[in-house]
Coordinates of N, CA and C in Angstrom, one line a residue:
Q249 N 13.4 -5.7 -7.9 CA 12.1 -6.3 -7.4 C 11.1 -5.2 -7.1
V250 N 9.9 -5.5 -7.4 CA 8.8 -4.6 -7.1 C 7.9 -5.3 -6.1
Q251 N 7.5 -4.6 -5.1 CA 6.6 -5.1 -4.1 C 5.3 -4.3 -4.1
L252 N 4.2 -5.0 -4.1 CA 2.9 -4.4 -4.2 C 2.0 -4.8 -3.0
V253 N 1.3 -3.8 -2.4 CA 0.5 -4.1 -1.3 C -0.9 -3.5 -1.5
E254 N -1.9 -4.4 -1.7 CA -3.3 -3.9 -1.9 C -4.0 -3.6 -0.5
S255 N -4.9 -2.8 -0.6 CA -5.8 -2.5 0.6 C -7.1 -1.9 0.1
G256 N -8.1 -1.8 1.0 CA -9.3 -1.2 0.7 C -10.5 -2.2 0.6
G257 N -10.2 -3.5 0.6 CA -11.3 -4.5 0.4 C -12.1 -4.5 1.7
G258 N -13.2 -5.2 1.6 CA -14.1 -5.4 2.7 C -15.4 -6.0 2.3
L259 N -16.4 -6.0 3.3 CA -17.7 -6.5 3.1 C -18.7 -5.3 2.9
V260 N -19.3 -5.3 1.7 CA -20.3 -4.2 1.4 C -21.6 -4.8 0.8
Q261 N -22.6 -4.0 0.7 CA -23.8 -4.5 0.1 C -23.9 -4.1 -1.3
A262 N -24.7 -4.8 -2.1 CA -24.9 -4.5 -3.5 C -25.3 -3.0 -3.7
G263 N -24.7 -2.4 -4.7 CA -24.9 -1.0 -4.9 C -23.9 0.0 -4.2
D264 N -23.2 -0.5 -3.3 CA -22.2 0.3 -2.6 C -20.9 0.5 -3.4
S265 N -20.0 1.3 -2.9 CA -18.8 1.6 -3.6 C -17.6 1.3 -2.7
L266 N -16.5 0.9 -3.3 CA -15.2 0.7 -2.6 C -14.1 1.3 -3.5
R267 N -13.1 1.7 -2.9 CA -11.9 2.1 -3.6 C -10.7 1.3 -3.1
L268 N -10.1 0.5 -4.0 CA -9.0 -0.3 -3.7 C -7.7 0.5 -4.0
S269 N -6.7 0.3 -3.2 CA -5.4 1.0 -3.4 C -4.3 -0.1 -3.5
C270 N -3.3 0.2 -4.3 CA -2.2 -0.7 -4.4 C -0.9 0.2 -4.3
A271 N -0.2 0.1 -3.3 CA 1.0 0.8 -3.1 C 2.2 0.0 -3.5
A272 N 3.1 0.6 -4.4 CA 4.2 -0.1 -4.9 C 5.5 0.5 -4.3
S273 N 6.5 -0.4 -4.2 CA 7.9 0.0 -3.9 C 8.9 -0.7 -4.7
G274 N 10.0 0.0 -5.0 CA 11.0 -0.6 -5.8 C 10.7 -0.4 -7.3
G275 N 11.7 -0.4 -8.1 CA 11.5 -0.2 -9.6 C 11.2 1.2 -9.9
T276 N 10.7 1.4 -11.1 CA 10.4 2.8 -11.6 C 8.9 2.8 -11.9
F277 N 8.1 3.1 -10.9 CA 6.7 3.0 -11.0 C 6.1 3.8 -12.2
S278 N 6.6 5.0 -12.4 CA 6.0 5.8 -13.4 C 6.1 5.3 -14.8
R279 N 7.0 4.3 -15.0 CA 7.2 3.7 -16.4 C 6.5 2.4 -16.5
Y280 N 5.7 2.0 -15.6 CA 5.1 0.6 -15.6 C 3.6 0.7 -15.9
A281 N 3.2 -0.2 -16.8 CA 1.8 -0.4 -16.9 C 1.2 -1.2 -15.7
L282 N 0.0 -0.9 -15.3 CA -0.6 -1.5 -14.1 C -1.9 -2.1 -14.4
G283 N -2.2 -3.2 -13.7 CA -3.5 -3.9 -13.9 C -4.1 -4.3 -12.6
W284 N -5.4 -4.5 -12.7 CA -6.1 -5.1 -11.6 C -6.8 -6.4 -12.1
F285 N -6.6 -7.5 -11.3 CA -7.2 -8.8 -11.6 C -8.0 -9.2 -10.4
R286 N -8.9 -10.2 -10.6 CA -9.6 -10.7 -9.5 C -9.8 -12.2 -9.7
Q287 N -10.0 -12.9 -8.6 CA -10.3 -14.3 -8.6 C -11.4 -14.7 -7.6
A288 N -12.5 -15.1 -8.1 CA -13.6 -15.6 -7.3 C -13.4 -17.0 -6.8
P289 N -14.0 -17.4 -5.7 CA -13.8 -18.7 -5.2 C -14.2 -19.8 -6.3
G290 N -13.3 -20.7 -6.5 CA -13.6 -21.8 -7.5 C -13.4 -21.4 -8.9
K291 N -13.0 -20.2 -9.2 CA -12.9 -19.7 -10.6 C -11.5 -19.3 -10.9
D292 N -11.2 -19.2 -12.2 CA -9.9 -18.7 -12.6 C -9.7 -17.2 -12.4
R293 N -8.5 -16.7 -12.3 CA -8.2 -15.3 -12.2 C -8.6 -14.6 -13.5
E294 N -9.2 -13.5 -13.4 CA -9.6 -12.8 -14.6 C -9.2 -11.3 -14.6
F295 N -9.0 -10.8 -15.8 CA -8.6 -9.4 -15.9 C -9.8 -8.5 -15.6
V296 N -9.5 -7.4 -14.9 CA -10.5 -6.4 -14.5 C -10.2 -5.1 -15.2
A297 N -9.0 -4.5 -15.1 CA -8.7 -3.2 -15.7 C -7.2 -3.0 -15.7
S298 N -6.8 -2.1 -16.6 CA -5.4 -1.8 -16.7 C -5.2 -0.3 -17.2
I299 N -4.0 0.2 -16.9 CA -3.7 1.6 -17.3 C -2.3 1.6 -17.8
S300 N -2.1 2.4 -18.8 CA -0.7 2.4 -19.4 C 0.2 3.3 -18.6
W301 N 1.5 3.2 -18.9 CA 2.4 4.0 -18.0 C 2.2 5.5 -18.2
N302 N 1.8 5.9 -19.3 CA 1.6 7.4 -19.5 C 0.1 7.8 -19.2
T303 N -0.7 6.9 -18.7 CA -2.1 7.2 -18.4 C -3.0 7.4 -19.6
F304 N -2.5 7.4 -20.8 CA -3.2 7.7 -22.0 C -4.3 6.6 -22.3
Y305 N -4.0 5.4 -21.9 CA -4.9 4.3 -22.3 C -5.3 3.5 -21.0
T306 N -6.6 3.3 -21.0 CA -7.2 2.4 -20.0 C -8.0 1.3 -20.6
Y307 N -8.1 0.2 -20.0 CA -8.9 -0.9 -20.6 C -9.7 -1.6 -19.4
Y308 N -10.9 -2.0 -19.8 CA -11.7 -2.6 -18.8 C -12.4 -3.9 -19.3
A309 N -12.5 -4.8 -18.4 CA -13.4 -6.0 -18.8 C -14.8 -5.5 -19.0
D310 N -15.5 -6.2 -19.9 CA -16.9 -5.8 -20.2 C -17.7 -5.9 -18.9
S311 N -17.4 -6.8 -18.0 CA -18.2 -7.0 -16.8 C -18.2 -5.8 -15.9
V312 N -17.2 -5.0 -16.0 CA -17.0 -3.8 -15.0 C -17.0 -2.5 -15.7
K313 N -17.1 -2.5 -17.0 CA -17.0 -1.2 -17.8 C -18.2 -0.3 -17.4
G314 N -17.9 0.9 -17.1 CA -19.0 1.8 -16.7 C -19.2 1.9 -15.2
R315 N -18.6 0.9 -14.5 CA -18.8 0.9 -13.0 C -17.5 1.1 -12.3
F316 N -16.4 0.6 -12.9 CA -15.1 0.6 -12.3 C -14.2 1.6 -13.0
T317 N -13.3 2.3 -12.3 CA -12.4 3.2 -12.9 C -11.0 3.0 -12.3
I318 N -10.0 2.8 -13.2 CA -8.6 2.6 -12.7 C -7.9 4.0 -12.9
S319 N -7.1 4.3 -11.9 CA -6.3 5.5 -12.0 C -5.0 5.3 -11.3
R320 N -4.1 6.2 -11.5 CA -2.8 6.1 -10.8 C -2.3 7.4 -10.4
D321 N -1.5 7.4 -9.3 CA -0.8 8.6 -8.8 C 0.7 8.2 -8.7
N322 N 1.4 8.7 -9.7 CA 2.8 8.3 -9.8 C 3.6 8.9 -8.6
A323 N 3.2 10.1 -8.1 CA 3.9 10.7 -7.0 C 3.8 9.9 -5.8
K324 N 2.7 9.1 -5.6 CA 2.6 8.2 -4.5 C 2.8 6.8 -4.8
S325 N 3.2 6.5 -6.0 CA 3.5 5.1 -6.5 C 2.3 4.2 -6.1
T326 N 1.1 4.7 -6.5 CA -0.1 4.0 -6.1 C -1.1 3.9 -7.3
V327 N -1.7 2.8 -7.4 CA -2.7 2.6 -8.4 C -4.0 2.3 -7.7
Y328 N -5.1 2.8 -8.2 CA -6.4 2.7 -7.5 C -7.4 2.0 -8.4
L329 N -8.4 1.4 -7.8 CA -9.5 0.9 -8.5 C -10.8 1.4 -7.8
Q330 N -11.5 2.3 -8.4 CA -12.7 2.8 -7.8 C -13.8 1.9 -8.3
M331 N -14.6 1.3 -7.4 CA -15.6 0.4 -7.8 C -16.9 0.9 -7.3
N332 N -17.8 1.2 -8.3 CA -19.1 1.7 -8.0 C -20.2 0.7 -8.4
S333 N -21.4 0.8 -7.8 CA -22.5 0.0 -8.2 C -22.1 -1.5 -8.1
L334 N -21.5 -1.9 -7.0 CA -21.0 -3.2 -6.8 C -22.1 -4.2 -6.8
K335 N -21.8 -5.4 -7.4 CA -22.7 -6.5 -7.5 C -22.2 -7.7 -6.8
P336 N -23.0 -8.6 -6.4 CA -22.6 -9.8 -5.8 C -21.5 -10.6 -6.6
E337 N -21.7 -10.5 -7.9 CA -20.7 -11.2 -8.8 C -19.3 -10.6 -8.8
D338 N -19.2 -9.4 -8.2 CA -17.9 -8.8 -8.1 C -17.1 -9.3 -6.9
T339 N -17.7 -10.2 -6.1 CA -17.0 -10.8 -5.0 C -15.8 -11.6 -5.4
A340 N -14.7 -11.3 -4.9 CA -13.4 -11.9 -5.3 C -12.3 -11.4 -4.5
V341 N -11.1 -12.0 -4.6 CA -9.9 -11.5 -4.2 C -9.3 -10.6 -5.3
Y342 N -9.0 -9.4 -5.0 CA -8.5 -8.5 -6.1 C -7.0 -8.3 -5.9
Y343 N -6.3 -8.4 -7.1 CA -4.9 -8.3 -7.1 C -4.5 -7.2 -8.0
C344 N -3.4 -6.4 -7.6 CA -2.8 -5.5 -8.6 C -1.6 -6.2 -9.1
A345 N -1.1 -5.7 -10.3 CA 0.0 -6.3 -10.9 C 0.7 -5.3 -11.8
V346 N 2.0 -5.5 -12.0 CA 2.9 -4.6 -12.8 C 3.4 -5.3 -14.0
D347 N 3.3 -4.6 -15.1 CA 3.9 -5.0 -16.4 C 5.1 -4.0 -16.6
T348 N 6.3 -4.4 -16.5 CA 7.4 -3.5 -16.7 C 7.7 -3.2 -18.1
G349 N 7.1 -3.9 -19.1 CA 7.3 -3.7 -20.5 C 8.5 -4.4 -21.0
L350 N 9.1 -5.2 -20.2 CA 10.3 -5.9 -20.6 C 10.1 -7.4 -21.0
N351 N 9.1 -8.0 -20.4 CA 8.9 -9.4 -20.5 C 7.6 -9.8 -21.2
G352 N 6.8 -8.8 -21.6 CA 5.5 -9.1 -22.2 C 4.4 -9.7 -21.4
K353 N 4.5 -9.5 -20.1 CA 3.5 -10.1 -19.2 C 3.5 -9.3 -17.9
Y354 N 2.5 -9.5 -17.1 CA 2.5 -9.0 -15.7 C 3.4 -9.9 -14.9
E355 N 4.4 -9.3 -14.3 CA 5.4 -10.1 -13.7 C 5.5 -9.9 -12.2
Y356 N 4.9 -8.8 -11.6 CA 4.9 -8.6 -10.2 C 3.4 -8.5 -9.7
W357 N 3.1 -9.2 -8.6 CA 1.8 -9.3 -8.1 C 1.7 -8.9 -6.6
G358 N 0.6 -8.3 -6.2 CA 0.4 -8.1 -4.8 C -0.2 -9.3 -4.1
Q359 N -0.5 -9.2 -2.8 CA -1.0 -10.4 -2.1 C -2.5 -10.5 -2.2
G360 N -3.2 -9.5 -2.7 CA -4.6 -9.5 -2.8 C -5.3 -8.9 -1.7
T361 N -6.5 -8.4 -1.9 CA -7.4 -7.9 -0.9 C -8.8 -8.4 -1.2
E362 N -9.5 -8.9 -0.2 CA -10.8 -9.5 -0.4 C -12.0 -8.5 -0.5
V363 N -12.8 -8.7 -1.5 CA -14.0 -7.9 -1.7 C -15.2 -8.8 -1.6
T364 N -16.1 -8.6 -0.7 CA -17.3 -9.4 -0.6 C -18.5 -8.5 -0.7
V365 N -19.4 -8.8 -1.7 CA -20.6 -8.0 -2.0 C -21.8 -8.8 -1.7
S366 N -22.6 -8.4 -0.7 CA -23.8 -9.2 -0.3 C -25.0 -8.6 -1.1
S367 N -26.0 -9.5 -1.3 CA -27.2 -9.1 -2.0 C -28.2 -8.5 -1.1

């Protein structure tokens, strides 16, 4: 079992920055691909960013490309999402997730952290 705990969310103004953190326990963190997803009120969950187990590859949704950066610190078993130039449409609950590479999907999820961006 892998447990994930997100933190760093909050209420900010448009144009501000936040860094979300997701601390993992259990499993072999360094061999997992990691992703960030978000779900706005009344909307479906959407992909935000991901990073491969070896950090060679990162992927971003078009809506956040150039503003958000995903990174990982395997020594701390933590994945980060640096969010710059935040917009009101970034308001959502943000979740981190783990893809172990065994089941072809993200199979472990955190509880989420709320990000609210005011205009």
